[in-house]
Every structure is written in C-alpha cells, then in structure tokens.
Short mmCIF file of C-alpha atoms and ligand atoms in Angstrom, two decimals:
data_model
loop_
_atom_site.label_atom_id
_atom_site.label_comp_id
_atom_site.label_asym_id
_atom_site.label_seq_id
_atom_site.Cartn_x
_atom_site.Cartn_y
_atom_site.Cartn_z
CA MET A 1143 145.65 109.64 84.19
CA LYS A 1144 142.40 111.44 83.76
CA ASN A 1145 139.11 109.65 84.95
CA ASN A 1146 136.52 108.82 82.40
CA CYS A 1147 133.79 111.18 82.43
CA VAL A 1148 130.15 110.19 82.44
CA TYR A 1149 127.02 112.32 81.29
CA ILE A 1150 123.63 111.05 82.23
CA GLU A 1151 120.18 112.19 81.17
CA THR A 1152 117.04 111.12 82.92
CA TYR A 1153 113.48 110.44 81.66
CA GLY A 1154 110.31 109.36 83.32
CA CYS A 1155 109.15 109.12 86.90
CA GLN A 1156 110.88 110.20 90.13
CA MET A 1157 111.91 106.46 90.65
CA ASN A 1158 114.23 106.84 87.62
CA LEU A 1159 115.54 110.20 89.06
CA ALA A 1160 116.42 108.29 92.49
CA ASP A 1161 117.85 105.53 90.13
CA THR A 1162 120.07 108.04 88.57
CA GLU A 1163 121.44 109.05 91.96
CA ILE A 1164 122.37 105.30 92.66
CA VAL A 1165 123.98 104.97 89.51
CA ILE A 1166 126.11 108.16 90.01
CA GLY A 1167 126.82 106.79 93.61
CA ILE A 1168 128.27 103.63 91.96
CA LEU A 1169 130.22 105.30 89.00
CA LYS A 1170 131.87 107.87 91.59
CA SER A 1171 133.04 104.98 93.83
CA ASN A 1172 134.52 103.29 90.74
CA GLY A 1173 136.59 106.37 89.76
CA TYR A 1174 134.21 107.95 87.34
CA ASP A 1175 133.79 111.59 86.94
CA ILE A 1176 130.33 113.12 86.17
CA THR A 1177 129.98 116.04 83.63
CA GLU A 1178 127.02 118.18 82.93
CA LYS A 1179 127.93 118.52 79.06
CA ALA A 1180 127.55 115.64 76.79
CA GLU A 1181 130.20 116.96 74.45
CA CYS A 1182 132.79 116.62 77.13
CA ALA A 1183 131.76 112.79 77.98
CA ASP A 1184 133.48 109.59 77.52
CA VAL A 1185 130.36 107.78 78.31
CA ILE A 1186 126.77 108.97 77.65
CA LEU A 1187 123.89 107.17 79.55
CA LEU A 1188 120.18 107.73 78.97
CA ASN A 1189 118.12 106.45 81.92
CA THR A 1190 114.86 105.61 80.09
CA CYS A 1191 111.05 105.38 80.53
CA SER A 1192 108.71 102.96 78.64
CA VAL A 1193 105.60 103.73 80.60
CA ARG A 1194 103.92 105.60 77.76
CA GLU A 1195 104.68 105.74 73.91
CA ASN A 1196 105.70 109.29 73.66
CA ALA A 1197 108.66 108.89 76.42
CA GLU A 1198 109.81 106.06 74.22
CA GLN A 1199 109.84 108.27 71.02
CA ARG A 1200 111.54 111.14 72.71
CA ILE A 1201 114.33 108.73 73.82
CA TYR A 1202 114.53 107.50 70.20
CA GLY A 1203 114.93 111.11 68.99
CA ARG A 1204 117.48 111.79 71.65
CA ILE A 1205 119.78 108.72 70.74
CA GLY A 1206 119.65 109.88 66.95
CA ASN A 1207 121.14 113.17 67.95
CA LEU A 1208 123.63 112.12 70.59
CA LYS A 1209 125.04 109.56 67.98
CA THR A 1210 126.19 112.26 65.96
CA LEU A 1211 128.98 112.99 68.60
CA LYS A 1212 130.58 109.78 67.74
CA ALA A 1213 131.69 111.11 64.59
CA ASP A 1214 134.25 113.22 66.34
CA LYS A 1215 134.92 110.73 69.16
CA PRO A 1216 135.01 107.27 67.98
CA HIS A 1217 135.54 105.87 71.57
CA LEU A 1218 132.73 107.39 72.83
CA ILE A 1219 130.04 104.94 74.59
CA LEU A 1220 126.50 105.53 74.21
CA GLY A 1221 124.41 103.49 76.60
CA VAL A 1222 120.91 102.91 77.57
CA LEU A 1223 119.68 102.35 81.24
CA GLY A 1224 116.47 101.97 82.87
CA CYS A 1225 112.87 100.73 81.59
CA MET A 1226 113.77 100.52 77.98
CA ALA A 1227 116.66 98.18 78.55
CA GLU A 1228 115.11 94.89 78.69
CA ARG A 1229 112.40 95.75 76.15
CA LEU A 1230 114.58 96.94 73.46
CA ARG A 1231 117.93 95.38 73.80
CA HIS A 1232 117.60 93.35 70.66
CA GLU A 1233 116.42 96.40 68.74
CA LEU A 1234 118.88 98.81 69.96
CA VAL A 1235 121.89 96.67 70.16
CA GLU A 1236 121.74 93.92 67.89
CA ASP A 1237 119.37 95.26 65.04
CA LYS A 1238 120.19 99.04 64.97
CA LYS A 1239 123.56 98.94 66.46
CA VAL A 1240 122.97 102.30 67.74
CA VAL A 1241 124.05 101.88 71.44
CA ASP A 1242 126.84 100.15 72.85
CA LEU A 1243 125.56 99.53 76.38
CA VAL A 1244 122.10 98.29 77.66
CA VAL A 1245 121.71 97.93 81.44
CA GLY A 1246 118.43 97.44 83.26
CA PRO A 1247 117.17 98.64 86.63
CA ASP A 1248 118.31 95.67 88.63
CA GLU A 1249 121.97 95.49 87.08
CA TYR A 1250 123.48 98.85 87.96
CA ARG A 1251 125.88 97.47 90.40
CA ASN A 1252 127.65 95.78 87.46
CA LEU A 1253 127.49 98.82 85.49
CA PRO A 1254 131.24 99.65 85.66
CA SER A 1255 132.29 96.08 84.36
CA TYR A 1256 129.71 96.48 81.30
CA ILE A 1257 131.29 99.85 80.51
CA ASP A 1258 134.65 98.19 80.49
CA VAL A 1259 133.38 95.58 78.35
CA ALA A 1260 132.05 98.40 76.05
CA PHE A 1261 135.46 100.28 76.15
CA ALA A 1262 137.05 97.01 74.96
CA GLY A 1263 134.81 97.08 71.76
CA GLU A 1264 132.15 94.48 72.82
CA LYS A 1265 128.21 95.23 73.60
CA GLY A 1266 127.90 95.61 77.33
CA ILE A 1267 124.39 94.06 78.05
CA GLY A 1268 122.98 93.60 81.52
CA VAL A 1269 119.20 93.39 81.68
CA LYS A 1270 118.50 90.55 84.21
CA LEU A 1271 115.97 91.42 86.67
CA SER A 1272 116.25 90.39 90.26
CA ARG A 1273 114.06 89.50 93.08
CA THR A 1274 116.10 90.85 95.81
CA GLU A 1275 118.41 93.78 94.54
CA THR A 1276 117.29 96.84 96.43
CA TYR A 1277 120.76 98.88 96.41
CA ASP A 1278 120.47 99.15 100.16
CA ASP A 1279 124.05 99.49 100.58
CA ILE A 1280 124.65 102.05 98.18
CA MET A 1281 124.48 105.80 99.06
CA PRO A 1282 122.83 107.63 96.24
CA TYR A 1283 124.85 110.66 95.17
CA ARG A 1284 123.03 114.01 95.69
CA GLU A 1285 124.03 117.49 95.40
CA ASP A 1286 123.35 119.64 98.63
CA GLY A 1287 119.53 120.88 98.48
CA LEU A 1288 116.47 120.81 100.33
CA GLN A 1289 114.21 117.95 98.67
CA ALA A 1290 115.34 114.35 98.10
CA PHE A 1291 113.88 111.24 96.74
CA ILE A 1292 114.31 107.87 98.58
CA SER A 1293 113.25 104.73 96.84
CA VAL A 1294 112.08 102.43 99.52
CA MET A 1295 110.81 99.58 97.49
CA ARG A 1296 111.25 98.42 93.86
CA GLY A 1297 109.19 96.59 91.09
CA CYS A 1298 105.58 96.01 91.27
CA ASP A 1299 103.17 92.86 91.51
CA LYS A 1300 99.89 94.35 90.62
CA PHE A 1301 99.86 93.73 86.90
CA CYS A 1302 97.55 96.51 85.88
CA THR A 1303 96.62 95.57 82.30
CA TYR A 1304 97.88 98.55 80.56
CA CYS A 1305 101.03 98.86 82.62
CA VAL A 1306 104.55 97.74 81.48
CA VAL A 1307 106.44 98.48 84.81
CA PRO A 1308 105.95 94.79 86.24
CA PHE A 1309 107.85 93.45 83.27
CA THR A 1310 110.53 96.38 83.04
CA ARG A 1311 111.11 96.83 86.79
CA GLY A 1312 110.23 93.24 87.99
CA ARG A 1313 108.76 91.93 91.26
CA GLU A 1314 108.09 94.09 94.45
CA ARG A 1315 110.81 94.06 96.92
CA SER A 1316 111.35 96.32 99.86
CA ARG A 1317 114.44 97.92 101.47
CA ALA A 1318 115.34 97.46 104.97
CA LEU A 1319 113.92 100.00 107.42
CA ASP A 1320 117.29 100.66 109.02
CA SER A 1321 118.90 101.65 105.87
CA ILE A 1322 116.11 103.86 104.80
CA ILE A 1323 116.20 105.56 108.13
CA ASN A 1324 119.99 105.92 107.97
CA GLU A 1325 119.70 107.56 104.74
CA ILE A 1326 117.18 109.90 106.28
CA LYS A 1327 119.47 110.99 108.90
CA GLU A 1328 122.28 111.69 106.69
CA LEU A 1329 120.06 113.92 104.71
CA SER A 1330 118.88 115.69 107.62
CA ASN A 1331 122.32 116.30 108.84
CA ARG A 1332 123.02 117.82 105.42
CA GLY A 1333 120.23 120.22 105.77
CA PHE A 1334 117.54 118.69 103.78
CA LYS A 1335 114.00 119.50 104.53
CA GLU A 1336 111.88 117.53 102.63
CA ILE A 1337 111.99 113.84 101.74
CA THR A 1338 109.74 111.78 99.40
CA LEU A 1339 109.62 108.02 99.86
CA LEU A 1340 109.17 106.38 96.38
CA GLY A 1341 107.96 102.95 95.32
CA GLN A 1342 105.40 101.85 92.29
CA ASN A 1343 103.12 100.86 95.21
CA VAL A 1344 104.50 102.14 98.49
CA ASN A 1345 101.59 100.61 100.50
CA SER A 1346 102.94 96.94 99.80
CA TYR A 1347 106.22 97.99 101.47
CA LEU A 1348 107.14 95.23 104.11
CA ASP A 1349 110.38 94.49 105.69
CA GLY A 1350 110.14 91.60 108.22
CA GLY A 1351 106.93 92.66 110.50
CA THR A 1352 107.40 96.33 109.51
CA ASP A 1353 104.88 97.85 107.14
CA PHE A 1354 104.72 101.12 105.28
CA ALA A 1355 102.73 102.95 108.14
CA ASP A 1356 105.32 101.98 110.58
CA LEU A 1357 108.24 103.19 108.19
CA LEU A 1358 106.38 106.36 107.81
CA SER A 1359 106.19 106.74 111.52
CA ALA A 1360 109.88 106.04 111.85
CA ALA A 1361 110.94 108.41 109.03
CA ALA A 1362 108.75 111.07 110.67
CA MET A 1363 110.44 110.75 113.83
CA VAL A 1364 114.05 111.25 112.47
CA ASP A 1365 113.74 115.03 112.16
CA ARG A 1366 110.34 117.01 113.04
CA THR A 1367 111.75 119.92 110.92
CA MET A 1368 111.69 117.61 107.91
CA ARG A 1369 108.51 117.23 105.71
CA ILE A 1370 107.81 113.70 104.62
CA ARG A 1371 105.88 112.76 101.55
CA PHE A 1372 105.44 109.57 99.76
CA SER A 1373 104.34 108.30 96.37
CA THR A 1374 102.62 106.15 94.90
CA SER A 1375 99.60 104.43 96.75
CA HIS A 1376 97.39 101.86 95.15
CA PRO A 1377 93.64 102.37 96.40
CA GLN A 1378 93.46 98.62 97.35
CA ASP A 1379 96.20 98.74 99.89
CA ILE A 1380 95.80 101.94 101.89
CA SER A 1381 94.97 100.66 105.32
CA ASP A 1382 93.12 102.56 108.19
CA LYS A 1383 96.61 102.58 110.11
CA LEU A 1384 98.42 104.18 107.43
CA LEU A 1385 95.70 107.21 107.39
CA TYR A 1386 96.00 107.40 111.32
CA THR A 1387 99.62 107.39 111.11
CA ILE A 1388 99.44 110.39 108.66
CA ALA A 1389 96.96 112.26 110.98
CA SER A 1390 99.22 111.79 113.97
CA HIS A 1391 102.58 113.23 112.78
CA PRO A 1392 102.52 116.90 111.92
CA ASN A 1393 105.52 116.48 109.55
CA LEU A 1394 103.83 113.75 107.18
CA CYS A 1395 102.27 115.73 104.80
CA ASN A 1396 98.63 115.62 104.53
CA TYR A 1397 98.78 114.69 100.76
CA ILE A 1398 97.91 111.42 98.89
CA HIS A 1399 98.70 110.63 95.25
CA LEU A 1400 95.96 107.93 94.64
CA PRO A 1401 95.65 107.02 90.92
CA VAL A 1402 92.03 106.37 90.16
CA GLN A 1403 92.88 105.80 86.39
CA SER A 1404 89.06 105.53 85.43
CA GLY A 1405 85.51 106.43 86.90
CA SER A 1406 83.80 103.20 85.39
CA ASN A 1407 83.63 99.79 87.17
CA ARG A 1408 83.91 97.80 83.80
CA ILE A 1409 87.03 99.62 82.79
CA LEU A 1410 88.71 99.30 86.20
CA GLU A 1411 88.09 95.61 85.94
CA LEU A 1412 89.46 95.42 82.39
CA MET A 1413 92.49 97.38 83.84
CA ASN A 1414 92.75 94.81 86.64
CA ARG A 1415 92.71 97.65 89.20
CA THR A 1416 91.13 95.22 91.79
CA TYR A 1417 88.91 98.02 93.31
CA THR A 1418 85.52 99.75 92.37
CA VAL A 1419 84.43 103.21 92.23
CA GLU A 1420 82.46 102.74 95.39
CA HIS A 1421 85.51 101.25 97.20
CA TYR A 1422 87.63 104.33 95.96
CA LEU A 1423 85.00 106.90 97.05
CA GLY A 1424 84.58 105.43 100.35
CA LEU A 1425 88.35 105.48 100.97
CA ILE A 1426 88.57 109.27 99.93
CA ASP A 1427 85.70 110.01 102.56
CA LYS A 1428 87.51 108.00 105.17
CA ALA A 1429 90.90 109.74 104.46
CA ARG A 1430 89.16 113.03 104.79
CA LYS A 1431 87.44 112.25 108.07
CA ILE A 1432 90.75 110.98 109.55
CA ILE A 1433 93.11 113.47 108.09
CA PRO A 1434 91.64 116.91 108.22
CA ASN A 1435 92.67 119.00 105.20
CA VAL A 1436 94.04 115.95 103.32
CA SER A 1437 94.58 116.78 99.64
CA PHE A 1438 94.55 114.45 96.86
CA SER A 1439 96.17 114.11 93.27
CA THR A 1440 95.38 111.38 90.75
CA ASP A 1441 96.24 109.71 87.51
CA ILE A 1442 93.61 109.10 84.75
CA ILE A 1443 93.93 107.24 81.57
CA SER A 1444 91.68 108.33 78.63
CA GLY A 1445 90.46 106.08 75.95
CA PHE A 1446 91.37 102.51 77.33
CA PRO A 1447 90.05 99.79 74.70
CA THR A 1448 86.29 99.76 74.71
CA GLU A 1449 85.67 102.79 76.67
CA THR A 1450 82.55 104.07 75.72
CA GLU A 1451 81.21 107.79 75.80
CA GLU A 1452 79.13 106.86 78.84
CA GLU A 1453 82.31 105.32 80.74
CA HIS A 1454 84.08 108.58 79.86
CA GLN A 1455 81.50 110.67 81.35
CA MET A 1456 81.76 108.32 84.49
CA THR A 1457 85.38 109.42 84.80
CA LEU A 1458 84.38 113.05 84.61
CA GLU A 1459 81.83 112.35 87.36
CA ILE A 1460 84.38 110.73 89.63
CA MET A 1461 86.53 113.72 89.48
CA LYS A 1462 83.71 116.08 90.30
CA LYS A 1463 82.97 113.94 93.35
CA VAL A 1464 86.51 113.71 94.59
CA ARG A 1465 87.61 117.29 93.40
CA TYR A 1466 91.26 116.51 93.23
CA ASP A 1467 93.86 119.12 93.92
CA GLY A 1468 95.97 117.95 90.96
CA ALA A 1469 95.96 115.21 88.10
CA TYR A 1470 98.51 113.67 85.72
CA MET A 1471 96.26 112.92 82.95
CA PHE A 1472 97.06 110.44 79.85
CA LYS A 1473 95.90 108.90 76.62
CA TYR A 1474 95.96 105.27 76.54
CA SER A 1475 98.80 103.91 74.72
CA PRO A 1476 99.47 100.10 74.07
CA ARG A 1477 102.46 98.48 75.69
CA GLU A 1478 103.72 95.39 74.12
CA GLY A 1479 103.86 92.56 76.55
CA THR A 1480 101.04 93.82 78.83
CA LYS A 1481 97.50 91.94 78.64
CA ALA A 1482 95.91 95.19 77.39
CA TYR A 1483 98.43 95.01 74.13
CA LYS A 1484 96.14 92.10 73.11
CA MET A 1485 93.05 93.94 73.45
CA ASP A 1486 91.78 95.91 70.31
CA ASP A 1487 92.98 99.59 70.75
CA ASP A 1488 89.53 100.42 69.37
CA VAL A 1489 89.01 104.12 70.72
CA ALA A 1490 89.82 106.22 67.73
CA GLU A 1491 92.77 108.50 68.19
CA GLU A 1492 90.87 111.84 67.73
CA THR A 1493 88.38 110.54 70.46
CA LYS A 1494 91.00 109.83 73.10
CA THR A 1495 92.27 113.23 72.39
CA ARG A 1496 88.98 114.85 72.82
CA ARG A 1497 88.19 112.80 75.85
CA LEU A 1498 91.63 113.77 77.41
CA GLN A 1499 90.95 117.47 76.73
CA GLU A 1500 87.61 117.20 78.50
CA ILE A 1501 89.47 115.71 81.44
CA ILE A 1502 92.13 118.30 81.42
CA ASP A 1503 89.74 121.15 81.10
CA LEU A 1504 87.73 119.85 83.90
CA GLN A 1505 90.69 119.44 86.22
CA GLN A 1506 91.77 122.82 85.35
CA THR A 1507 88.43 124.23 86.37
CA ILE A 1508 88.36 122.27 89.64
CA SER A 1509 91.87 123.31 90.62
CA LEU A 1510 91.11 126.87 89.95
CA GLU A 1511 87.91 126.77 92.15
CA ILE A 1512 89.84 125.06 94.87
CA ASN A 1513 92.70 127.48 94.65
CA GLN A 1514 90.43 130.54 94.75
CA SER A 1515 88.49 129.00 97.73
CA MET A 1516 91.78 129.15 99.49
CA ILE A 1517 92.07 133.01 99.54
CA GLY A 1518 92.23 134.36 103.07
CA LYS A 1519 93.46 131.18 104.50
CA GLU A 1520 96.55 130.64 106.26
CA GLU A 1521 99.39 127.87 105.17
CA VAL A 1522 102.76 127.15 106.04
CA ILE A 1523 105.10 126.83 103.27
CA LEU A 1524 108.63 125.68 102.86
CA ILE A 1525 110.67 128.13 100.77
CA GLU A 1526 112.28 126.25 98.11
CA GLY A 1527 114.35 129.40 96.35
CA ARG A 1528 113.44 132.38 94.13
CA SER A 1529 110.42 132.47 91.99
CA LYS A 1530 111.66 131.65 88.29
CA LYS A 1531 109.60 134.44 86.92
CA SER A 1532 110.93 137.07 89.31
CA ASN A 1533 113.70 137.57 91.77
CA GLU A 1534 111.53 139.60 94.07
CA PHE A 1535 109.50 136.46 94.94
CA PHE A 1536 110.08 133.36 96.79
CA ALA A 1537 108.57 130.13 95.64
CA GLY A 1538 107.42 127.48 98.02
CA ARG A 1539 105.41 124.52 98.44
CA ALA A 1540 102.14 124.04 101.07
CA ASP A 1541 101.71 120.82 103.21
CA SER A 1542 99.28 120.03 100.29
CA ASN A 1543 102.09 120.14 97.93
CA LYS A 1544 100.49 123.36 96.39
CA PHE A 1545 102.85 125.88 94.88
CA VAL A 1546 102.94 129.05 96.50
CA ILE A 1547 104.46 132.47 95.72
CA VAL A 1548 105.41 134.92 98.38
CA PRO A 1549 107.32 138.40 98.27
CA VAL A 1550 111.01 138.08 99.29
CA THR A 1551 111.13 139.40 102.77
CA GLU A 1552 114.44 140.38 104.87
CA GLY A 1553 115.72 137.80 107.06
CA VAL A 1554 113.85 134.79 105.26
CA SER A 1555 116.17 132.28 103.17
CA GLU A 1556 115.87 128.84 101.45
CA GLY A 1557 114.66 126.11 103.82
CA ASP A 1558 112.69 128.29 106.13
CA TYR A 1559 109.25 127.64 106.85
CA LEU A 1560 106.74 130.59 106.53
CA ARG A 1561 103.23 131.36 107.63
CA VAL A 1562 101.48 133.02 105.00
CA LYS A 1563 98.03 134.07 103.72
CA ILE A 1564 96.73 133.37 100.62
CA ASN A 1565 95.47 136.43 98.38
CA ARG A 1566 95.21 135.11 94.94
CA GLY A 1567 95.07 131.70 93.18
CA THR A 1568 95.17 130.39 89.59
CA SER A 1569 94.72 126.87 88.62
CA GLY A 1570 98.41 125.92 89.00
CA THR A 1571 99.53 128.48 91.76
CA LEU A 1572 98.65 130.28 94.83
CA PHE A 1573 99.99 133.75 95.85
CA ALA A 1574 100.24 134.89 99.46
CA ASP A 1575 101.35 137.63 101.84
CA PHE A 1576 104.09 136.86 104.53
CA ILE A 1577 102.91 136.76 108.02
CA GLU A 1578 105.63 135.31 110.04
CA LYS A 1579 108.67 132.93 109.92
CA VAL A 1580 107.74 129.69 111.97
CA ASN A 1581 110.05 127.72 113.97
CA PRO A 1582 109.65 124.13 113.04
CA ARG A 1583 110.73 123.09 116.36
CA SER A 1584 108.30 125.00 118.55
CA ASP A 1585 105.69 122.95 120.58
CA ASN A 1586 102.63 124.36 118.91
CA LEU A 1587 103.72 123.99 115.30
CA ALA A 1588 101.71 121.93 112.89
CA LEU A 1589 103.14 122.18 109.42
CA THR A 1590 99.81 122.94 108.43
CA ALA A 1591 98.12 126.11 109.27
N1 5AD B 2483 98.90 104.27 78.76
C1 5AD B 2483 98.54 105.48 79.14
N2 5AD B 2483 99.04 105.56 80.51
C2 5AD B 2483 99.62 104.95 81.20
N3 5AD B 2483 100.11 104.81 82.55
C3 5AD B 2483 100.71 103.64 82.70
N4 5AD B 2483 100.71 102.91 81.50
C4 5AD B 2483 100.13 103.57 80.74
C5 5AD B 2483 99.60 103.24 79.35
N5 5AD B 2483 99.83 102.09 78.66
C6 5AD B 2483 99.72 105.97 83.33
C7 5AD B 2483 98.97 105.55 84.56
C8 5AD B 2483 99.93 105.43 85.69
C9 5AD B 2483 100.94 106.50 85.33
C10 5AD B 2483 102.11 106.43 86.19
O1 5AD B 2483 101.07 106.40 83.90
O2 5AD B 2483 97.96 106.46 84.85
O3 5AD B 2483 99.33 105.60 86.97
FE1 SF4 B 2484 101.86 99.94 86.78
FE2 SF4 B 2484 99.58 99.24 88.25
FE3 SF4 B 2484 102.07 98.79 89.22
FE4 SF4 B 2484 101.19 101.35 88.94
S1 SF4 B 2484 100.19 99.59 90.37
S2 SF4 B 2484 103.25 100.25 88.46
S3 SF4 B 2484 99.96 101.05 87.10
S4 SF4 B 2484 101.20 97.66 87.32
#
C-alpha cells in the first residue's frame, strides 16, 4: 500500500522552521512520505505563527483556499500546528469546523496518532504544553545543504507584556548539551557550514551547570570550518562570559541580534523588558570593546499603548546611537491573553504606520551609510550559491551576516570561504571583488578579515 503523503507549510520565525524539521523527522519515521505539492497530499499541515496579527490573518486566508481541495478529495485532512493551535482550537475546530487537526508545539511526538484519529473521522486535538519536552532524541529531517537551524531551548519565561510566545510555546526548557553537540557533528559530517543555535531567549540556556557560553564554546570546537550563529538574545541576560566566548572563537560569528523594542524607559517598563536604555547602551559599548567589529541587529515595535511622539523620537535616538546593521520593525498589534491586551491600544493606526515608516527610513539610511563605509575593506564570506538575480554572480554572507555579491570565479563553489574586497554598497547588499579562496583550517584564519 502507498504511504500517506503529507504537505507542510511553515509560517513565522526560525524556531518554527526548526520545528517543521522535527515534525518531518517524526512523520518520516512513522512511514509518511513528504510531498512538495499540496494537491498531491492526503494530509496538509500549516505550522502557524501568532506573534503578530498579520501572521494570523495570512494563515486564515491560506486555510480558506486549501479547504477548497477537500471538494475533490473528501478524505483530505487539513491541520494546524504551532502557535495558533492552543489559542484557536475552539474557533478552528469546534466553531468554524474548518480544520480536522490542531496540534500545539509540545505535542508533535503524538502527531501520527492525532492524524490517525482524524483519518477515523474524529477531530485530532493535542494542545497541551509541556515543561519538559525538548525533542532531544528526535533527529530533525533536513535536506543536504550548507545552513541549518538547531533549536537549543524552547519556550520563554520573560513575559514581555505584548508577547504571546510564553502562552503559545510555554515555559523555558533547555536541550541536553550532548544531544546538541551530536547534531552539530552529524551536520558537519554531511558538509554543513553554518549552524544557527535557536531559542526565544538563548541566554537562559542551562543544562545542569552548562550555560549558553559553554554551549557556544563546545559548538565552536566541533568543526572550526563551521560558522556558528545564535538568536535571540535578551539584553538583560548577556553575560561578560558570553561576550568573551564570542571573542575567543574565530568561528563564532561576531554578530548579535539584540532586540531593543523601544528607546523610552517608560515604554520599556510597560513592556516588562526589565532593562533601561542606559543598561542597553552600556551593553552595546561593552560588547564593542570585547568583540572587535561586532555587528548588531534589533527588533523594534512602534506604537505600543500610550507611546507619545517624544517617546517615539527616543526610539529614533537609540537607533542613531547604536547604528544597527539591520532591524526587524513592527507595528504594535494587541495579542489576546497578554498583559498589554488589557491596555488601551490608543495610538491611532495612522500614527503607528507613520512612526513605523520613520523607523524604517532611518534604518535604511543607517544601513546604507554603514555599507558604504565598508567600501575598500576586506571580508571573508561563505559562498551560499548563485545570486538570484544573475548566474554570473555568487551570493554569500560575511561574518556580520551581511549579504555579499561577488563575480563567479573559476575553482570556487558553494560552501567555499572567500576573501573579498568590498567595492559598492546599497542598504541591503554589499558588492565585492574576489581576492582569494581561504582555507578555513589554516592557522592564521579568522573568519573575519
Ligand atoms: N506586536 C508587534 N510586534 C510584536 N513582537 C512580538 N509581539 C508583538 C506584538 N504584539 C515583535 C517583537 C519581537 C519580535 C519577534 O516580534 O519585536 O522581538
Ligand atoms: Fe516574547 Fe519577550 Fe520572550 Fe521574546 S523575550 S519571546 S518578546 S516574551
């Protein structure tokens, strides 16, 4: 008999992408085939995100059009995984009856049984959150490639007042160091060149006496030719030990994603971010002293409840002080169940939009200035493949995570490290000339030039 085929679409953050790989790992070991085409599937799964309102709206739209496939295929099962599951199971399954299966982020191990339940004509519902589930023993399914994401911890205990994650993904728990290191070894053997260690708040990682800095050190030592990145860091929890660890391993990328959210202490307090602007700027200074050439990206929310024009200006001010290499910028959207949901969402939509646009424009200007100031400098980039725009160029990434385009050169292929010289910069891309191929095992190699 032919195996049942599953089609899966992923929305939202890198954690969700990593979860999809876990889900595929579980399904494959239970005899399911994976298909790239929704029309060919017996089971369609959407791994969903709830972090902002527009993410949820997109998913509703998608459920709406996938539902039409049921007309020709009555046995087709439509399921929702991930962050929307817990929040919307009543609405999705009981009220609107649009989906047959709702499985939350801590119940993927039981997904095959829930699918069986759905095939038997019942609704498969598994939305319990766990304090211990880390999927430690499950090898995520990954196609061969250069880059991989590994989730090292799950959940979040920070309870920022705008954020739904502690409710949709539950309490913080860390994976065992050994299982993470084994996964990195396996990826190294398969030729992967870049690993990103993931968690909502990786700095809270703890396995017995092993903290996140220890994990980074151990990860960096698995294979010196592999770059290690991590995300996301909370500004309250970055230790000096972590900064020194990053500085001491050439293959730990000198790049920190450090969400600031707002430049106003009053708003930061309302957000329950537990740090001040002064602490944040102090941390940036310290990191720049300890890690030469470190680059930063951030997350910013515009129009949090009660945010005044002056407080919005403070956000622009902190952006000018830090001069981020990149930023993810959002309009505040109230999320049911969070503390901020009870606050009056009193910043008018057009004001939020205008403030967000000012934030985006400023970041574009800063990114452009930073990128142009790099003209003439050397960088070591990892070649990821051909540029999407032209087959005559390679696309790669610098240690700082900046996107670099370089002409195709004979003898160079995907996965190689190149030393290049920057000759042009836009706000999103650097263009460079080839200098030489570098051997990441040679003694004098630092993966930054
Ligand atoms: N509204 C707008 N942005 C949000 N984020 C999280 N929750 C919300 C919300 N309710 C943003 C934060 C966070 C990023 C992942 O998403 O900036 O760092
Ligand atoms: Fe959400 Fe704050 Fe946790 Fe990030 S640290 S996932 S913003 S609660």
